[in-house]
């Protein structure tokens, strides 16, 4: 761990173990957005964690952000997803955004998110069907049906994809302020898990934005999505799954240790079957974590297998989280069906990762192509 990671985690810890943990069941029950988590990140000076120092940020790496997301996910999946999407957006701003936008993030005034997925191209986020047209007065007009935008009603602005101005087969990325005329957010989020993450459809009808809000070159959206967003998102989404596995295992181990079979004078953990399940789940969680750490080591030293690891890490962690949290449910028996135990929350929160783009199925296709020496697209 670098000094910057240690510093970030040390500032986060009182909030993670405190208010974020305390509010997790409430957020799950009420599906309310975790404003307290955004406030905590602001107070800990972590919203600008990866924003360059010349704009007042901490200049941390995406690895630092992934560690922060993983720690939060141990307590509250919703909060971790909000942080994950913020850092994914902040990474784009750090690479392509204005000094002003980055300074807002550094001051904790700007919560970011991605508005990539669309009703038309669904999880194939790299192929937007929404449009951007040149308009008078150096503006651009956007029309879109975005299908899922985390923090939709709470983000200050969206990192937005569209077809390029000149070529429908290419894409361009924009900064779109929330509240812009012509933008509409469809109600709240009522999902199986990550219940407070406010991941809601957002549509744009004739939304006029300054042409200067373009992030990267026109037609360069694919490179921004694949070069900047994908590595960051893969690591941080995997971090969510790894943190969720940690939280679920912690809950299950504590339950089987504390719960007694009085007629046998034994605790549940004295049943070899349950210990075996827990052992297998722990091995699976640790294996996913080891791959995650190795991916960061590969990316940090420009190892030749970096891209392969980046493609693998999200699928490995997402799929492991499905298995591990299901095993934790089983180990806790009927008690896990009660919300007070909290294991069911990790199980439900873990379902999202594998269907978040790039989905596990798409990643298997990419990894398969990569190891067979084929082009991904
Ligand atoms: C909680 C949550 C938060 C989200 N937040 C955001 C956000 O902030 N910003 C954002 O842009 N998006 C966000 N998304 C959207 C997400 O990234 C995916 O785009 C979305 O989950 C895909 O759902 P879909 O119904 O459109 O899937 P579909 O694309 O309809 O896929 C259906 C099934 O087909 C499979 N499939 C699709 N293509 C292929 C293929 N080529 N090969 C093999 N199998 C394939 C998929 O794996 C899936 O199982 C979020 C999603 C969730 C669940």
CSV table of C-alpha atoms and ligand atoms in Angstrom, one decimal:
chain,number,residue,atom,x,y,z
A,1,UNK,CA,0.0,0.0,0.0
A,2,UNK,CA,1.3,3.4,-0.9
A,3,UNK,CA,1.3,6.3,1.6
A,4,UNK,CA,-1.5,8.0,-0.4
A,5,UNK,CA,-3.7,4.9,-0.1
A,6,UNK,CA,-3.0,4.6,3.6
A,7,UNK,CA,-3.8,8.3,4.1
A,8,UNK,CA,-7.1,8.0,2.2
A,9,UNK,CA,-8.1,4.9,4.0
A,10,UNK,CA,-7.2,6.4,7.4
A,11,UNK,CA,-9.4,9.4,6.8
A,12,UNK,CA,-12.2,7.2,5.5
A,13,UNK,CA,-12.2,4.7,8.4
A,14,UNK,CA,-14.1,6.6,11.0
A,15,UNK,CA,-16.9,7.3,8.5
A,16,UNK,CA,-16.9,3.7,7.1
A,17,UNK,CA,-17.0,2.1,10.5
A,18,UNK,CA,-19.3,4.9,11.8
A,19,UNK,CA,-22.1,6.5,9.9
A,20,UNK,CA,-21.8,4.5,6.6
A,21,UNK,CA,-22.1,1.2,8.5
A,22,UNK,CA,-24.8,2.5,10.8
A,23,UNK,CA,-27.0,3.8,8.0
A,24,UNK,CA,-26.6,0.8,5.7
A,25,UNK,CA,-29.7,-1.1,6.7
A,26,UNK,CA,-31.8,2.1,6.7
A,27,UNK,CA,-30.6,2.9,3.1
A,28,UNK,CA,-31.5,-0.6,2.1
A,29,UNK,CA,-34.9,-0.5,3.7
A,30,UNK,CA,-35.9,2.9,2.6
A,31,UNK,CA,-34.1,3.1,-0.8
A,32,UNK,CA,-33.0,6.6,0.1
A,33,UNK,CA,-29.9,8.0,-1.5
A,34,UNK,CA,-26.8,7.9,0.8
A,35,UNK,CA,-26.3,11.6,1.2
A,36,UNK,CA,-24.4,10.9,4.4
A,37,UNK,CA,-21.8,9.0,2.4
A,38,UNK,CA,-21.2,11.8,0.0
A,39,UNK,CA,-21.0,14.2,3.0
A,40,UNK,CA,-18.5,11.8,4.6
A,41,UNK,CA,-16.3,11.6,1.5
A,42,UNK,CA,-16.5,15.4,1.3
A,43,UNK,CA,-15.5,15.8,5.0
A,44,UNK,CA,-12.7,13.3,4.5
A,45,UNK,CA,-11.5,15.3,1.5
A,46,UNK,CA,-12.0,12.2,-0.7
A,47,UNK,CA,-14.4,13.4,-3.4
A,48,UNK,CA,-11.3,14.9,-5.0
A,49,UNK,CA,-9.1,11.9,-4.3
A,50,UNK,CA,-8.1,11.3,-7.9
A,51,UNK,CA,-8.4,14.9,-9.1
A,52,UNK,CA,-5.0,16.3,-10.2
A,53,UNK,CA,-3.2,18.4,-7.6
A,54,UNK,CA,-2.9,21.4,-9.9
A,55,UNK,CA,-6.7,21.7,-9.6
A,56,UNK,CA,-6.7,21.3,-5.8
A,57,UNK,CA,-7.3,17.5,-5.8
A,58,UNK,CA,-5.2,14.9,-4.0
A,59,UNK,CA,-3.7,13.6,-7.2
A,60,UNK,CA,-4.4,10.0,-6.1
A,61,UNK,CA,-4.6,7.0,-8.5
A,62,UNK,CA,-7.5,4.9,-9.5
A,63,UNK,CA,-6.0,2.2,-7.3
A,64,UNK,CA,-6.5,4.5,-4.3
A,65,UNK,CA,-10.1,5.0,-5.4
A,66,UNK,CA,-10.6,1.3,-5.8
A,67,UNK,CA,-9.4,0.7,-2.2
A,68,UNK,CA,-11.8,3.4,-0.9
A,69,UNK,CA,-14.7,1.7,-2.8
A,70,UNK,CA,-13.8,-1.7,-1.4
A,71,UNK,CA,-13.7,-0.5,2.2
A,72,UNK,CA,-17.1,1.3,1.8
A,73,UNK,CA,-18.6,-1.9,0.1
A,74,UNK,CA,-17.8,-3.9,3.2
A,75,UNK,CA,-20.4,-1.8,5.0
A,76,UNK,CA,-22.8,-0.5,2.4
A,77,UNK,CA,-23.1,-1.6,-1.3
A,78,UNK,CA,-25.2,1.4,-2.3
A,79,UNK,CA,-22.7,3.8,-0.9
A,80,UNK,CA,-19.9,2.0,-2.7
A,81,UNK,CA,-21.7,2.1,-6.0
A,82,UNK,CA,-22.2,5.8,-5.7
A,83,UNK,CA,-18.5,6.3,-4.9
A,84,UNK,CA,-17.5,4.0,-7.8
A,85,UNK,CA,-19.6,6.0,-10.3
A,86,UNK,CA,-18.2,9.3,-8.9
A,87,UNK,CA,-14.6,8.2,-9.3
A,88,UNK,CA,-15.3,6.8,-12.8
A,89,UNK,CA,-16.7,10.2,-13.8
A,90,UNK,CA,-13.9,12.1,-12.0
A,91,UNK,CA,-11.3,10.0,-13.9
A,92,UNK,CA,-12.7,11.4,-17.2
A,93,UNK,CA,-12.7,14.9,-15.9
A,94,UNK,CA,-9.2,14.5,-14.6
A,95,UNK,CA,-8.1,13.4,-18.1
A,96,UNK,CA,-10.3,15.7,-20.3
A,97,UNK,CA,-12.2,18.2,-18.1
A,98,UNK,CA,-11.8,21.9,-17.6
A,99,UNK,CA,-9.8,23.3,-14.7
A,100,UNK,CA,-13.1,24.7,-13.4
A,101,UNK,CA,-14.9,21.3,-13.4
A,102,UNK,CA,-11.9,19.6,-11.7
A,103,UNK,CA,-11.7,22.4,-9.1
A,104,UNK,CA,-15.4,21.8,-8.3
A,105,UNK,CA,-14.7,18.1,-7.7
A,106,UNK,CA,-11.6,18.9,-5.6
A,107,UNK,CA,-13.6,21.3,-3.4
A,108,UNK,CA,-16.2,18.5,-2.9
A,109,UNK,CA,-18.9,20.5,-4.8
A,110,UNK,CA,-19.3,18.1,-7.7
A,111,UNK,CA,-20.6,14.5,-7.5
A,112,UNK,CA,-20.0,12.8,-10.8
A,113,UNK,CA,-21.5,9.8,-12.5
A,114,UNK,CA,-21.6,8.1,-15.9
A,115,UNK,CA,-24.6,8.3,-18.3
A,116,UNK,CA,-23.5,5.7,-20.8
A,117,UNK,CA,-26.1,2.9,-21.0
A,118,UNK,CA,-29.0,3.6,-23.3
A,119,UNK,CA,-32.4,2.0,-23.9
A,120,UNK,CA,-31.3,1.5,-27.6
A,121,UNK,CA,-27.9,-0.2,-27.3
A,122,UNK,CA,-28.5,-1.4,-23.7
A,123,UNK,CA,-25.3,-2.8,-22.1
A,124,UNK,CA,-23.3,-2.2,-25.2
A,125,UNK,CA,-22.3,1.2,-23.9
A,126,UNK,CA,-19.5,1.6,-26.5
A,127,UNK,CA,-22.2,2.0,-29.2
A,128,UNK,CA,-24.5,4.9,-28.2
A,129,UNK,CA,-27.5,5.5,-30.4
A,130,UNK,CA,-28.2,8.9,-28.9
A,131,UNK,CA,-27.3,12.0,-30.9
A,132,UNK,CA,-25.4,15.3,-30.7
A,133,UNK,CA,-26.0,17.9,-33.3
A,134,UNK,CA,-24.2,21.3,-33.8
A,135,UNK,CA,-26.6,24.2,-32.9
A,136,UNK,CA,-26.3,27.9,-33.1
A,137,UNK,CA,-24.2,30.0,-30.8
A,138,UNK,CA,-21.5,27.4,-30.3
A,139,UNK,CA,-23.8,24.9,-28.7
A,140,UNK,CA,-24.6,21.3,-29.2
A,141,UNK,CA,-28.1,19.7,-29.0
A,142,UNK,CA,-28.3,16.3,-27.3
A,143,UNK,CA,-31.2,13.8,-27.6
A,144,UNK,CA,-31.0,10.5,-25.7
A,145,UNK,CA,-32.7,7.8,-23.7
A,146,UNK,CA,-30.2,6.9,-21.0
A,147,UNK,CA,-31.4,3.7,-19.3
A,148,UNK,CA,-29.5,3.7,-16.0
A,149,UNK,CA,-27.7,6.7,-14.4
A,150,UNK,CA,-26.5,6.1,-10.8
A,151,UNK,CA,-27.0,9.2,-8.5
A,152,UNK,CA,-29.2,10.5,-11.3
A,153,UNK,CA,-31.0,13.1,-9.1
A,154,UNK,CA,-28.0,13.9,-6.9
A,155,UNK,CA,-25.0,14.1,-9.3
A,156,UNK,CA,-23.9,17.6,-10.2
A,157,UNK,CA,-23.3,16.6,-13.8
A,158,UNK,CA,-23.2,13.5,-16.0
A,159,UNK,CA,-20.4,12.2,-18.1
A,160,UNK,CA,-22.5,11.6,-21.2
A,161,UNK,CA,-21.9,9.6,-24.3
A,162,UNK,CA,-23.5,10.2,-27.7
A,163,UNK,CA,-22.8,9.5,-31.4
A,164,UNK,CA,-20.2,11.8,-32.7
A,165,UNK,CA,-21.2,15.1,-34.4
A,166,UNK,CA,-20.1,13.9,-37.8
A,167,UNK,CA,-20.1,10.1,-37.8
A,168,UNK,CA,-22.9,7.9,-36.3
A,169,UNK,CA,-20.5,5.0,-36.1
A,170,UNK,CA,-18.2,6.9,-33.7
A,171,UNK,CA,-18.9,8.5,-30.3
A,172,UNK,CA,-18.2,11.6,-28.3
A,173,UNK,CA,-18.2,12.3,-24.6
A,174,UNK,CA,-19.8,15.4,-23.0
A,175,UNK,CA,-20.2,17.0,-19.6
A,176,UNK,CA,-23.9,17.6,-19.0
A,177,UNK,CA,-25.1,19.5,-16.0
A,178,UNK,CA,-28.1,18.0,-14.1
A,179,UNK,CA,-31.1,20.3,-14.2
A,180,UNK,CA,-30.4,21.4,-17.7
A,181,UNK,CA,-33.6,22.3,-19.6
A,182,UNK,CA,-34.8,19.3,-21.6
A,183,UNK,CA,-33.4,16.7,-19.3
A,184,UNK,CA,-35.9,14.5,-17.4
A,185,UNK,CA,-35.2,12.0,-14.7
A,186,UNK,CA,-37.7,9.1,-14.5
A,187,UNK,CA,-38.8,8.8,-10.9
A,188,UNK,CA,-36.8,6.9,-8.2
A,189,UNK,CA,-35.0,3.6,-8.1
A,190,UNK,CA,-36.8,0.6,-6.7
A,191,UNK,CA,-34.4,-2.3,-7.2
A,192,UNK,CA,-33.5,-5.7,-5.7
A,193,UNK,CA,-30.3,-4.4,-4.3
A,194,UNK,CA,-28.1,-1.3,-4.1
A,195,UNK,CA,-31.4,0.2,-3.2
A,196,UNK,CA,-30.3,3.7,-2.5
A,197,UNK,CA,-28.1,4.2,-5.5
A,198,UNK,CA,-30.7,6.2,-7.4
A,199,UNK,CA,-29.9,4.5,-10.7
A,200,UNK,CA,-32.7,6.0,-12.9
A,201,UNK,CA,-33.4,6.5,-16.6
A,202,UNK,CA,-32.5,10.0,-17.8
A,203,UNK,CA,-33.8,11.3,-21.1
A,204,UNK,CA,-32.7,14.3,-23.1
A,205,UNK,CA,-34.9,16.1,-25.6
A,206,UNK,CA,-33.2,19.0,-27.4
A,207,UNK,CA,-30.8,19.6,-24.5
A,208,UNK,CA,-28.5,22.5,-25.5
A,209,UNK,CA,-25.1,22.5,-23.9
A,210,UNK,CA,-22.0,24.6,-24.7
A,211,UNK,CA,-19.8,22.9,-27.4
A,212,UNK,CA,-16.9,23.5,-24.9
A,213,UNK,CA,-18.4,20.8,-22.7
A,214,UNK,CA,-17.0,18.2,-25.1
A,215,UNK,CA,-14.6,15.8,-23.3
A,216,UNK,CA,-11.9,14.6,-25.6
A,217,UNK,CA,-12.0,14.8,-29.4
A,218,UNK,CA,-15.2,14.5,-31.4
A,219,UNK,CA,-15.3,10.9,-32.5
A,220,UNK,CA,-12.9,10.0,-29.7
A,221,UNK,CA,-15.5,8.7,-27.3
A,222,UNK,CA,-14.5,5.0,-27.8
A,223,UNK,CA,-11.0,5.8,-26.7
A,224,UNK,CA,-12.2,7.7,-23.6
A,225,UNK,CA,-14.5,4.8,-22.7
A,226,UNK,CA,-12.0,2.1,-23.3
A,227,UNK,CA,-8.8,3.9,-22.3
A,228,UNK,CA,-9.9,5.9,-19.3
A,229,UNK,CA,-13.2,4.6,-18.0
A,230,UNK,CA,-12.9,0.9,-18.6
A,231,UNK,CA,-9.8,0.2,-16.5
A,232,UNK,CA,-11.1,2.4,-13.7
A,233,UNK,CA,-14.5,1.0,-13.7
A,234,UNK,CA,-13.4,-2.6,-13.9
A,235,UNK,CA,-11.1,-2.2,-10.9
A,236,UNK,CA,-13.7,-0.3,-8.8
A,237,UNK,CA,-16.7,-2.4,-9.7
A,238,UNK,CA,-14.6,-5.5,-8.8
A,239,UNK,CA,-13.8,-3.6,-5.6
A,240,UNK,CA,-17.5,-3.4,-4.8
A,241,UNK,CA,-17.9,-7.1,-5.2
A,242,UNK,CA,-14.8,-7.8,-3.1
A,243,UNK,CA,-16.0,-5.6,-0.3
A,244,UNK,CA,-19.5,-7.2,-0.4
A,245,UNK,CA,-18.0,-10.7,-0.1
A,246,UNK,CA,-16.0,-9.5,2.9
A,247,UNK,CA,-19.1,-8.0,4.6
A,248,UNK,CA,-21.2,-11.1,3.9
A,249,UNK,CA,-18.5,-13.5,5.2
A,250,UNK,CA,-18.0,-11.3,8.3
A,251,UNK,CA,-21.8,-11.5,9.0
A,252,UNK,CA,-22.0,-15.2,8.4
A,253,UNK,CA,-19.0,-16.1,10.5
A,254,UNK,CA,-20.3,-13.9,13.3
A,255,UNK,CA,-23.7,-15.6,13.1
A,256,UNK,CA,-22.4,-19.2,13.2
A,257,UNK,CA,-20.0,-18.3,16.0
A,258,UNK,CA,-22.7,-16.6,18.2
A,259,UNK,CA,-25.7,-18.9,17.5
A,260,UNK,CA,-26.1,-22.0,19.6
A,261,UNK,CA,-27.7,-25.4,19.3
A,262,UNK,CA,-28.6,-25.5,23.0
A,263,UNK,CA,-29.7,-29.2,23.0
A,264,UNK,CA,-26.2,-30.1,21.7
A,265,UNK,CA,-24.3,-27.6,23.8
A,266,UNK,CA,-22.6,-26.4,20.6
A,267,UNK,CA,-22.5,-23.4,18.4
A,268,UNK,CA,-23.4,-23.6,14.7
A,269,UNK,CA,-19.7,-23.2,13.8
A,270,UNK,CA,-19.1,-26.6,15.3
A,271,UNK,CA,-20.9,-28.2,12.4
A,272,UNK,CA,-18.2,-29.4,9.9
A,273,UNK,CA,-20.5,-28.8,6.9
A,274,UNK,CA,-20.9,-25.2,7.7
A,275,UNK,CA,-17.2,-24.7,8.2
A,276,UNK,CA,-16.5,-26.4,4.9
A,277,UNK,CA,-19.0,-24.0,3.1
A,278,UNK,CA,-17.4,-21.0,4.8
A,279,UNK,CA,-13.9,-22.3,3.9
A,280,UNK,CA,-14.8,-22.7,0.3
A,281,UNK,CA,-16.4,-19.2,0.2
A,282,UNK,CA,-13.4,-17.7,1.8
A,283,UNK,CA,-11.0,-19.2,-0.7
A,284,UNK,CA,-13.2,-17.9,-3.5
A,285,UNK,CA,-13.3,-14.4,-2.0
A,286,UNK,CA,-9.5,-14.4,-1.4
A,287,UNK,CA,-8.9,-15.6,-4.9
A,288,UNK,CA,-10.9,-12.8,-6.4
A,289,UNK,CA,-9.1,-10.3,-4.1
A,290,UNK,CA,-5.7,-11.8,-5.1
A,291,UNK,CA,-6.6,-11.3,-8.8
A,292,UNK,CA,-7.7,-7.7,-8.0
A,293,UNK,CA,-4.4,-6.9,-6.3
A,294,UNK,CA,-2.5,-8.5,-9.1
A,295,UNK,CA,-4.4,-6.5,-11.6
A,296,UNK,CA,-3.4,-3.3,-9.8
A,297,UNK,CA,0.2,-4.5,-9.6
A,298,UNK,CA,0.1,-5.3,-13.4
A,299,UNK,CA,-1.3,-1.9,-14.2
A,300,UNK,CA,1.0,-0.1,-11.9
A,301,UNK,CA,4.1,-1.6,-13.5
A,302,UNK,CA,2.8,-1.6,-17.1
A,303,UNK,CA,3.0,-5.4,-17.3
A,304,UNK,CA,2.3,-6.9,-20.7
A,305,UNK,CA,-0.7,-8.8,-19.3
A,306,UNK,CA,-2.4,-5.6,-17.9
A,307,UNK,CA,-5.3,-5.5,-20.3
A,308,UNK,CA,-6.0,-9.2,-19.9
A,309,UNK,CA,-6.1,-8.7,-16.1
A,310,UNK,CA,-8.3,-5.6,-16.4
A,311,UNK,CA,-10.8,-7.6,-18.5
A,312,UNK,CA,-10.7,-10.6,-16.1
A,313,UNK,CA,-10.9,-8.8,-12.8
A,314,UNK,CA,-14.5,-7.6,-12.9
A,315,UNK,CA,-16.0,-10.9,-14.1
A,316,UNK,CA,-14.0,-12.8,-11.6
A,317,UNK,CA,-15.0,-10.7,-8.6
A,318,UNK,CA,-18.7,-10.3,-9.8
A,319,UNK,CA,-19.2,-14.0,-10.2
A,320,UNK,CA,-17.4,-14.9,-7.0
A,321,UNK,CA,-19.6,-12.5,-5.2
A,322,UNK,CA,-22.7,-14.2,-6.5
A,323,UNK,CA,-21.4,-17.6,-5.2
A,324,UNK,CA,-20.0,-16.3,-1.9
A,325,UNK,CA,-23.0,-14.3,-0.8
A,326,UNK,CA,-25.3,-17.2,-1.8
A,327,UNK,CA,-23.2,-19.5,0.4
A,328,UNK,CA,-23.3,-17.1,3.3
A,329,UNK,CA,-27.1,-17.2,3.0
A,330,UNK,CA,-27.1,-20.9,3.1
A,331,UNK,CA,-24.7,-21.1,6.0
A,332,UNK,CA,-27.0,-18.8,8.1
A,333,UNK,CA,-30.1,-20.9,7.3
A,334,UNK,CA,-33.5,-19.4,7.8
A,335,UNK,CA,-32.0,-16.7,9.9
A,336,UNK,CA,-30.6,-15.1,6.8
A,337,UNK,CA,-34.1,-14.5,5.5
A,338,UNK,CA,-34.6,-12.0,8.3
A,339,UNK,CA,-33.4,-8.6,7.5
A,340,UNK,CA,-31.9,-8.0,10.9
A,341,UNK,CA,-29.1,-10.4,10.2
A,342,UNK,CA,-28.1,-8.2,7.2
A,343,UNK,CA,-26.6,-11.0,5.1
A,344,UNK,CA,-29.4,-10.8,2.7
A,345,UNK,CA,-28.5,-7.2,1.9
A,346,UNK,CA,-25.0,-8.3,0.7
A,347,UNK,CA,-26.6,-11.1,-1.3
A,348,UNK,CA,-29.0,-8.7,-3.0
A,349,UNK,CA,-26.4,-6.0,-3.5
A,350,UNK,CA,-24.0,-8.6,-5.1
A,351,UNK,CA,-26.5,-9.4,-7.9
A,352,UNK,CA,-25.8,-6.1,-9.8
A,353,UNK,CA,-22.1,-6.5,-10.6
A,354,UNK,CA,-22.4,-9.2,-13.2
A,355,UNK,CA,-25.1,-7.4,-15.2
A,356,UNK,CA,-23.4,-4.0,-15.1
A,357,UNK,CA,-21.7,-3.3,-18.3
A,358,UNK,CA,-19.4,-4.7,-19.4
A,359,UNK,CA,-21.5,-7.7,-18.2
A,360,UNK,CA,-19.8,-11.0,-17.2
A,361,UNK,CA,-21.0,-12.5,-20.5
A,362,UNK,CA,-19.5,-9.8,-22.6
A,363,UNK,CA,-16.2,-10.0,-20.5
A,364,UNK,CA,-16.1,-13.8,-21.1
A,365,UNK,CA,-16.3,-13.0,-24.8
A,366,UNK,CA,-13.6,-10.3,-24.6
A,367,UNK,CA,-11.3,-12.5,-22.5
A,368,UNK,CA,-11.8,-15.4,-24.9
A,369,UNK,CA,-11.0,-13.3,-27.9
A,370,UNK,CA,-7.9,-11.8,-26.1
A,371,UNK,CA,-6.5,-15.2,-25.2
A,372,UNK,CA,-7.2,-16.5,-28.7
A,373,UNK,CA,-5.3,-13.6,-30.2
A,374,UNK,CA,-8.4,-12.0,-31.7
A,375,UNK,CA,-9.5,-8.3,-31.9
A,376,UNK,CA,-12.1,-7.5,-29.2
A,377,UNK,CA,-14.3,-5.4,-31.5
B,1,LIG,C1,-27.4,-0.9,-10.0
B,1,LIG,C2,-27.0,-0.5,-11.4
B,1,LIG,C3,-26.4,0.7,-11.6
B,1,LIG,C4,-26.1,1.2,-12.9
B,1,LIG,N1,-25.5,2.4,-13.0
B,1,LIG,C5,-25.2,2.8,-14.3
B,1,LIG,C6,-24.6,4.1,-14.5
B,1,LIG,O1,-24.4,4.9,-13.5
B,1,LIG,N2,-24.3,4.5,-15.7
B,1,LIG,C7,-24.5,3.7,-16.8
B,1,LIG,O2,-24.2,4.1,-17.9
B,1,LIG,N3,-25.1,2.5,-16.7
B,1,LIG,C8,-25.4,2.0,-15.4
B,1,LIG,N4,-26.0,0.8,-15.3
B,1,LIG,C9,-26.3,0.0,-16.5
B,1,LIG,C10,-25.4,-1.2,-16.6
B,1,LIG,O3,-24.0,-0.8,-16.9
B,1,LIG,C11,-25.8,-2.1,-17.8
B,1,LIG,O4,-25.9,-1.3,-19.0
B,1,LIG,C12,-27.2,-2.6,-17.6
B,1,LIG,O5,-27.2,-3.2,-16.3
B,1,LIG,C13,-27.5,-3.6,-18.6
B,1,LIG,O6,-28.9,-4.1,-18.5
B,1,LIG,P1,-29.8,-4.4,-19.7
B,1,LIG,O7,-31.1,-4.9,-19.2
B,1,LIG,O8,-29.7,-3.3,-20.7
B,1,LIG,O9,-28.9,-5.6,-20.3
B,1,LIG,P2,-28.9,-6.2,-21.8
B,1,LIG,O10,-27.9,-5.5,-22.6
B,1,LIG,O11,-30.3,-6.2,-22.3
B,1,LIG,O12,-28.4,-7.7,-21.6
B,1,LIG,C14,-29.2,-8.8,-21.3
B,1,LIG,C15,-28.4,-10.0,-21.2
B,1,LIG,O13,-27.7,-10.3,-22.4
B,1,LIG,C16,-26.3,-10.5,-22.2
B,1,LIG,N5,-25.5,-10.0,-23.3
B,1,LIG,C17,-25.6,-8.7,-23.8
B,1,LIG,N6,-24.7,-8.6,-24.8
B,1,LIG,C18,-24.1,-9.7,-24.9
B,1,LIG,C19,-23.0,-10.2,-25.7
B,1,LIG,N7,-22.5,-9.5,-26.7
B,1,LIG,N8,-22.5,-11.5,-25.5
B,1,LIG,C20,-23.1,-12.2,-24.6
B,1,LIG,N9,-24.1,-11.9,-23.7
B,1,LIG,C21,-24.6,-10.6,-23.9
B,1,LIG,C22,-26.0,-9.7,-20.9
B,1,LIG,O14,-24.9,-10.3,-20.2
B,1,LIG,C23,-27.3,-9.9,-20.1
B,1,LIG,O15,-27.2,-11.1,-19.3
B,1,LIG,C24,-26.3,0.3,-14.0
B,1,LIG,C25,-26.9,-0.9,-13.8
B,1,LIG,C26,-27.3,-1.4,-12.5
B,1,LIG,C27,-27.9,-2.7,-12.3
